[in-house]
Amino acid sequence: AQKITQTQPGMFVQEKEAVTLDCTYDTSDQSYGLFWYKQPSSGEMIFLIYQGSYDEQNATEGRYSLNFQKARKSANLVISASQLGDSAMYFCAMREGRSSYKLIFGSGTRLLVRP
Amino acid sequence: GAVVSQHPSRVICKSGTSVKIECRSLDFQATTMFWYRQFPKKSLMLMATSNEGSKATYEQGVEKDKFLINHASLTLSTLTVTSAHPEDSSFYICSAREGGKSSYNSPLHFGNGTRLTVT
């Protein structure tokens, strides 16, 4: 069965610095997708970035980049130049296979950006 | 961008009553919708997958008769919590997959969630 692990329940980062949020996964499928979502205190889930298992390059979206290490089954999110508005919960999620669209989420990391 | 509207955002009900939560895709047709439950400071737990025009598929451990899901149209799915108990109090959030977007890199679009409190 697939599993997503986020080992950092909480993280602090100084404003304008970079921060890495860890995510490891376990799956027996060769085809899968990895997603990161941000959840502010208001509750909505905001899609940040996607990495496919066959993608050779690490995904980037603005200040977000994904450090994908397939052999180690890790997909860490890197946020550069942190802003106060980045303070939120961050969830790593995985979609397994080409025929399933449901997402399985990790336990999340609460990020607090200090001014 | 694709917008998913979830209503109500907050609801308080008494034990034993039923509560209906609506999830609407506003500017796209949602072939598949997913219902998640989130306990305070916890992750999202998938409850069920809802496909338009067919019965929902529930995850293991989720009571079908307790959490009734109806996906009657391509833009609306509803979750009804029947005979609610205080332990049903939680944050419920829906997500939708845009029909025709069969690529597995297409993100799900989430509603803003419903905070249910059962007294």
mmCIF file of C-alpha atoms in Angstrom:
data_model
loop_
_atom_site.group_PDB
_atom_site.id
_atom_site.type_symbol
_atom_site.label_atom_id
_atom_site.label_comp_id
_atom_site.label_asym_id
_atom_site.label_seq_id
_atom_site.Cartn_x
_atom_site.Cartn_y
_atom_site.Cartn_z
ATOM 1 C CA ALA A 1 0.000 0.000 0.000
ATOM 2 C CA GLN A 2 1.154 3.491 -0.708
ATOM 3 C CA LYS A 3 2.309 5.704 2.110
ATOM 4 C CA ILE A 4 3.428 9.296 2.503
ATOM 5 C CA THR A 5 5.639 10.354 5.404
ATOM 6 C CA GLN A 6 6.346 13.882 6.572
ATOM 7 C CA THR A 7 8.660 13.716 9.564
ATOM 8 C CA GLN A 8 8.646 17.410 10.477
ATOM 9 C CA PRO A 9 5.516 18.364 12.432
ATOM 10 C CA GLY A 10 6.686 21.967 12.656
ATOM 11 C CA MET A 11 9.344 24.170 11.118
ATOM 12 C CA PHE A 12 10.539 27.727 11.628
ATOM 13 C CA VAL A 13 12.235 29.862 9.020
ATOM 14 C CA GLN A 14 13.406 33.428 9.013
ATOM 15 C CA GLU A 15 11.752 35.715 6.497
ATOM 16 C CA LYS A 16 13.632 35.864 3.171
ATOM 17 C CA GLU A 17 15.481 32.631 3.849
ATOM 18 C CA ALA A 18 14.928 29.294 2.120
ATOM 19 C CA VAL A 19 13.375 26.276 3.805
ATOM 20 C CA THR A 20 13.080 22.604 2.889
ATOM 21 C CA LEU A 21 10.079 20.519 3.883
ATOM 22 C CA ASP A 22 10.690 16.790 3.807
ATOM 23 C CA CYS A 23 8.507 14.150 2.204
ATOM 24 C CA THR A 24 9.211 10.481 1.639
ATOM 25 C CA TYR A 25 6.900 8.005 0.014
ATOM 26 C CA ASP A 26 6.450 4.329 -0.489
ATOM 27 C CA THR A 27 4.766 2.704 -3.443
ATOM 28 C CA SER A 28 5.139 -0.405 -5.524
ATOM 29 C CA ASP A 29 3.851 1.312 -8.621
ATOM 30 C CA GLN A 30 6.224 2.587 -11.296
ATOM 31 C CA SER A 31 3.868 5.368 -12.358
ATOM 32 C CA TYR A 32 2.819 7.884 -9.766
ATOM 33 C CA GLY A 33 2.527 11.587 -9.130
ATOM 34 C CA LEU A 34 3.586 13.692 -6.178
ATOM 35 C CA PHE A 35 1.882 16.915 -5.154
ATOM 36 C CA TRP A 36 2.401 19.593 -2.573
ATOM 37 C CA TYR A 37 -0.491 21.575 -1.168
ATOM 38 C CA LYS A 38 -0.569 24.537 1.190
ATOM 39 C CA GLN A 39 -3.344 24.906 3.743
ATOM 40 C CA PRO A 40 -3.604 28.306 5.457
ATOM 41 C CA SER A 41 -5.497 28.669 8.703
ATOM 42 C CA SER A 42 -8.639 29.417 6.703
ATOM 43 C CA GLY A 43 -8.690 25.783 5.584
ATOM 44 C CA GLU A 44 -8.567 25.851 1.809
ATOM 45 C CA MET A 45 -6.119 23.595 0.009
ATOM 46 C CA ILE A 46 -3.879 25.420 -2.425
ATOM 47 C CA PHE A 47 -2.008 23.419 -5.057
ATOM 48 C CA LEU A 48 1.673 24.356 -5.219
ATOM 49 C CA ILE A 49 3.645 21.980 -7.366
ATOM 50 C CA TYR A 50 3.620 18.583 -9.079
ATOM 51 C CA GLN A 51 6.280 16.000 -9.873
ATOM 52 C CA GLY A 52 5.674 12.947 -12.024
ATOM 53 C CA SER A 53 7.574 9.745 -11.446
ATOM 54 C CA TYR A 54 8.918 9.815 -14.986
ATOM 55 C CA ASP A 55 9.899 13.459 -14.955
ATOM 56 C CA GLU A 56 13.642 13.734 -15.329
ATOM 57 C CA GLN A 57 13.912 17.292 -14.109
ATOM 58 C CA ASN A 58 12.883 18.672 -10.764
ATOM 59 C CA ALA A 59 9.677 20.666 -10.909
ATOM 60 C CA THR A 60 9.742 24.406 -10.233
ATOM 61 C CA GLU A 61 6.914 26.905 -9.803
ATOM 62 C CA GLY A 62 8.038 30.387 -8.892
ATOM 63 C CA ARG A 63 9.515 30.277 -5.396
ATOM 64 C CA TYR A 64 8.643 26.605 -5.045
ATOM 65 C CA SER A 65 10.854 23.808 -6.242
ATOM 66 C CA LEU A 66 10.747 20.102 -5.672
ATOM 67 C CA ASN A 67 13.884 18.151 -4.872
ATOM 68 C CA PHE A 68 12.935 14.783 -6.341
ATOM 69 C CA GLN A 69 15.212 11.865 -5.535
ATOM 70 C CA LYS A 70 13.525 8.833 -6.990
ATOM 71 C CA ALA A 71 15.959 6.211 -5.732
ATOM 72 C CA ARG A 72 15.544 7.505 -2.196
ATOM 73 C CA LYS A 73 11.778 7.947 -2.687
ATOM 74 C CA SER A 74 11.854 11.503 -1.487
ATOM 75 C CA ALA A 75 10.146 14.598 -2.833
ATOM 76 C CA ASN A 76 11.148 17.528 -0.666
ATOM 77 C CA LEU A 77 9.616 20.957 -1.168
ATOM 78 C CA VAL A 78 11.961 23.915 -1.206
ATOM 79 C CA ILE A 79 10.542 27.374 -0.619
ATOM 80 C CA SER A 80 12.961 30.148 -1.473
ATOM 81 C CA ALA A 81 12.852 33.696 -0.109
ATOM 82 C CA SER A 82 10.236 32.888 2.532
ATOM 83 C CA GLN A 83 7.466 35.391 3.096
ATOM 84 C CA LEU A 84 5.236 35.892 6.117
ATOM 85 C CA GLY A 85 2.308 34.679 4.019
ATOM 86 C CA ASP A 86 4.004 31.323 3.633
ATOM 87 C CA SER A 87 3.102 30.456 7.217
ATOM 88 C CA ALA A 88 0.688 27.547 6.850
ATOM 89 C CA MET A 89 0.365 23.778 6.880
ATOM 90 C CA TYR A 90 2.039 22.012 3.989
ATOM 91 C CA PHE A 91 0.949 18.610 2.798
ATOM 92 C CA CYS A 92 2.722 16.201 0.520
ATOM 93 C CA ALA A 93 0.394 13.912 -1.416
ATOM 94 C CA MET A 94 0.695 11.055 -3.838
ATOM 95 C CA ARG A 95 -1.430 9.771 -6.648
ATOM 96 C CA GLU A 96 -0.627 6.186 -7.478
ATOM 97 C CA GLY A 97 -0.783 4.832 -10.990
ATOM 98 C CA ARG A 98 -2.389 6.154 -14.156
ATOM 99 C CA SER A 99 -5.890 4.954 -13.438
ATOM 100 C CA SER A 100 -6.393 6.460 -10.000
ATOM 101 C CA TYR A 101 -6.983 10.112 -9.359
ATOM 102 C CA LYS A 102 -7.389 10.040 -5.613
ATOM 103 C CA LEU A 103 -4.709 11.619 -3.470
ATOM 104 C CA ILE A 104 -3.253 10.178 -0.295
ATOM 105 C CA PHE A 105 -1.828 12.811 2.038
ATOM 106 C CA GLY A 106 1.029 12.906 4.491
ATOM 107 C CA SER A 107 0.591 14.177 8.034
ATOM 108 C CA GLY A 108 1.701 17.671 7.144
ATOM 109 C CA THR A 109 4.292 20.181 8.305
ATOM 110 C CA ARG A 110 3.378 23.445 9.966
ATOM 111 C CA LEU A 111 5.654 26.205 8.744
ATOM 112 C CA LEU A 112 6.029 29.438 10.648
ATOM 113 C CA VAL A 113 7.892 32.295 9.015
ATOM 114 C CA ARG A 114 9.486 34.679 11.491
ATOM 115 C CA PRO A 115 9.814 38.374 10.655
ATOM 116 C CA GLY B 1 -8.998 28.796 -12.790
ATOM 117 C CA ALA B 2 -11.221 25.942 -11.724
ATOM 118 C CA VAL B 3 -13.304 26.810 -8.688
ATOM 119 C CA VAL B 4 -14.951 24.437 -6.254
ATOM 120 C CA SER B 5 -17.561 25.890 -3.946
ATOM 121 C CA GLN B 6 -18.424 24.116 -0.730
ATOM 122 C CA HIS B 7 -21.390 25.026 1.404
ATOM 123 C CA PRO B 8 -21.908 25.615 4.251
ATOM 124 C CA SER B 9 -18.532 26.715 5.553
ATOM 125 C CA ARG B 10 -19.626 26.152 9.129
ATOM 126 C CA VAL B 11 -22.540 24.265 10.621
ATOM 127 C CA ILE B 12 -23.617 23.417 14.129
ATOM 128 C CA CYS B 13 -26.208 20.732 14.643
ATOM 129 C CA LYS B 14 -27.656 18.699 17.460
ATOM 130 C CA SER B 15 -26.977 15.041 18.042
ATOM 131 C CA GLY B 16 -29.282 12.805 16.096
ATOM 132 C CA THR B 17 -29.951 15.218 13.269
ATOM 133 C CA SER B 18 -28.644 15.017 9.719
ATOM 134 C CA VAL B 19 -26.490 17.558 7.938
ATOM 135 C CA LYS B 20 -25.968 17.968 4.205
ATOM 136 C CA ILE B 21 -22.804 19.454 2.742
ATOM 137 C CA GLU B 22 -22.706 20.548 -0.874
ATOM 138 C CA CYS B 23 -19.732 20.594 -3.189
ATOM 139 C CA ARG B 24 -20.121 22.376 -6.520
ATOM 140 C CA SER B 25 -17.750 22.834 -9.401
ATOM 141 C CA LEU B 26 -18.512 26.324 -10.670
ATOM 142 C CA ASP B 27 -16.755 26.549 -13.996
ATOM 143 C CA PHE B 28 -16.016 22.985 -14.985
ATOM 144 C CA GLN B 29 -17.595 19.567 -15.086
ATOM 145 C CA ALA B 30 -16.392 17.321 -12.306
ATOM 146 C CA THR B 31 -16.456 13.699 -13.369
ATOM 147 C CA THR B 32 -15.090 12.595 -10.054
ATOM 148 C CA MET B 33 -15.271 14.186 -6.640
ATOM 149 C CA PHE B 34 -13.519 13.134 -3.464
ATOM 150 C CA TRP B 35 -14.573 13.686 0.124
ATOM 151 C CA TYR B 36 -11.988 14.073 2.840
ATOM 152 C CA ARG B 37 -12.183 14.441 6.582
ATOM 153 C CA GLN B 38 -9.618 16.323 8.602
ATOM 154 C CA PHE B 39 -9.283 16.229 12.373
ATOM 155 C CA PRO B 40 -7.679 19.218 14.130
ATOM 156 C CA LYS B 41 -4.012 19.518 13.273
ATOM 157 C CA LYS B 42 -4.140 16.250 11.393
ATOM 158 C CA SER B 43 -3.912 15.163 7.813
ATOM 159 C CA LEU B 44 -6.702 14.724 5.301
ATOM 160 C CA MET B 45 -8.257 11.300 5.374
ATOM 161 C CA LEU B 46 -9.968 10.152 2.202
ATOM 162 C CA MET B 47 -13.511 9.044 2.941
ATOM 163 C CA ALA B 48 -14.942 8.235 -0.451
ATOM 164 C CA THR B 49 -14.733 8.701 -4.177
ATOM 165 C CA SER B 50 -17.837 9.958 -5.896
ATOM 166 C CA ASN B 51 -18.442 9.430 -9.602
ATOM 167 C CA GLU B 52 -21.267 11.157 -11.410
ATOM 168 C CA GLY B 53 -24.239 8.895 -11.900
ATOM 169 C CA SER B 54 -22.906 5.960 -9.921
ATOM 170 C CA LYS B 55 -22.554 4.832 -6.337
ATOM 171 C CA ALA B 56 -19.725 6.224 -4.306
ATOM 172 C CA THR B 57 -16.743 4.093 -3.419
ATOM 173 C CA TYR B 58 -15.962 4.267 0.279
ATOM 174 C CA GLU B 59 -12.594 3.799 1.900
ATOM 175 C CA GLN B 60 -12.130 1.065 4.420
ATOM 176 C CA GLY B 61 -13.575 1.927 7.799
ATOM 177 C CA VAL B 62 -15.951 4.606 6.534
ATOM 178 C CA GLU B 63 -19.593 3.842 7.227
ATOM 179 C CA LYS B 64 -21.649 4.059 4.059
ATOM 180 C CA ASP B 65 -24.933 4.471 5.891
ATOM 181 C CA LYS B 66 -23.489 7.170 8.081
ATOM 182 C CA PHE B 67 -21.967 9.283 5.365
ATOM 183 C CA LEU B 68 -24.286 9.336 2.383
ATOM 184 C CA ILE B 69 -22.769 10.623 -0.819
ATOM 185 C CA ASN B 70 -24.720 11.610 -3.893
ATOM 186 C CA HIS B 71 -23.195 12.796 -7.156
ATOM 187 C CA ALA B 72 -26.296 13.464 -9.215
ATOM 188 C CA SER B 73 -24.796 15.863 -11.731
ATOM 189 C CA LEU B 74 -21.445 16.795 -13.197
ATOM 190 C CA THR B 75 -21.290 19.884 -11.024
ATOM 191 C CA LEU B 76 -22.704 18.776 -7.683
ATOM 192 C CA SER B 77 -21.865 16.194 -5.072
ATOM 193 C CA THR B 78 -23.391 16.102 -1.607
ATOM 194 C CA LEU B 79 -22.277 14.503 1.639
ATOM 195 C CA THR B 80 -24.972 13.881 4.230
ATOM 196 C CA VAL B 81 -23.906 13.053 7.757
ATOM 197 C CA THR B 82 -26.832 11.088 9.142
ATOM 198 C CA SER B 83 -27.775 10.805 12.803
ATOM 199 C CA ALA B 84 -24.840 12.982 13.723
ATOM 200 C CA HIS B 85 -22.902 12.418 16.927
ATOM 201 C CA PRO B 86 -20.338 14.644 18.629
ATOM 202 C CA GLU B 87 -17.541 12.380 17.337
ATOM 203 C CA ASP B 88 -18.587 13.328 13.800
ATOM 204 C CA SER B 89 -17.439 16.865 14.527
ATOM 205 C CA SER B 90 -14.647 17.557 12.075
ATOM 206 C CA PHE B 91 -13.542 19.513 9.030
ATOM 207 C CA TYR B 92 -14.917 18.024 5.819
ATOM 208 C CA ILE B 93 -13.408 19.049 2.513
ATOM 209 C CA CYS B 94 -14.265 18.038 -1.008
ATOM 210 C CA SER B 95 -12.158 18.006 -4.125
ATOM 211 C CA ALA B 96 -12.960 17.580 -7.775
ATOM 212 C CA ARG B 97 -11.305 16.283 -10.889
ATOM 213 C CA GLU B 98 -12.068 18.168 -14.046
ATOM 214 C CA GLY B 99 -13.704 15.940 -16.633
ATOM 215 C CA GLY B 100 -11.614 15.485 -19.747
ATOM 216 C CA LYS B 101 -8.450 16.284 -17.869
ATOM 217 C CA SER B 102 -7.246 12.712 -17.875
ATOM 218 C CA SER B 103 -3.623 13.576 -17.316
ATOM 219 C CA TYR B 104 -2.435 12.284 -14.007
ATOM 220 C CA ASN B 105 -0.529 15.486 -13.384
ATOM 221 C CA SER B 106 -3.720 17.513 -13.181
ATOM 222 C CA PRO B 107 -4.181 18.695 -9.613
ATOM 223 C CA LEU B 108 -7.429 18.207 -7.792
ATOM 224 C CA HIS B 109 -9.367 21.365 -7.050
ATOM 225 C CA PHE B 110 -10.474 21.697 -3.449
ATOM 226 C CA GLY B 111 -13.396 23.408 -1.825
ATOM 227 C CA ASN B 112 -12.862 25.609 1.208
ATOM 228 C CA GLY B 113 -14.156 22.976 3.585
ATOM 229 C CA THR B 114 -17.004 22.689 6.073
ATOM 230 C CA ARG B 115 -16.460 22.774 9.795
ATOM 231 C CA LEU B 116 -19.108 20.591 11.414
ATOM 232 C CA THR B 117 -19.800 20.796 15.124
ATOM 233 C CA VAL B 118 -22.262 18.374 16.647
ATOM 234 C CA THR B 119 -23.548 19.333 20.079
#
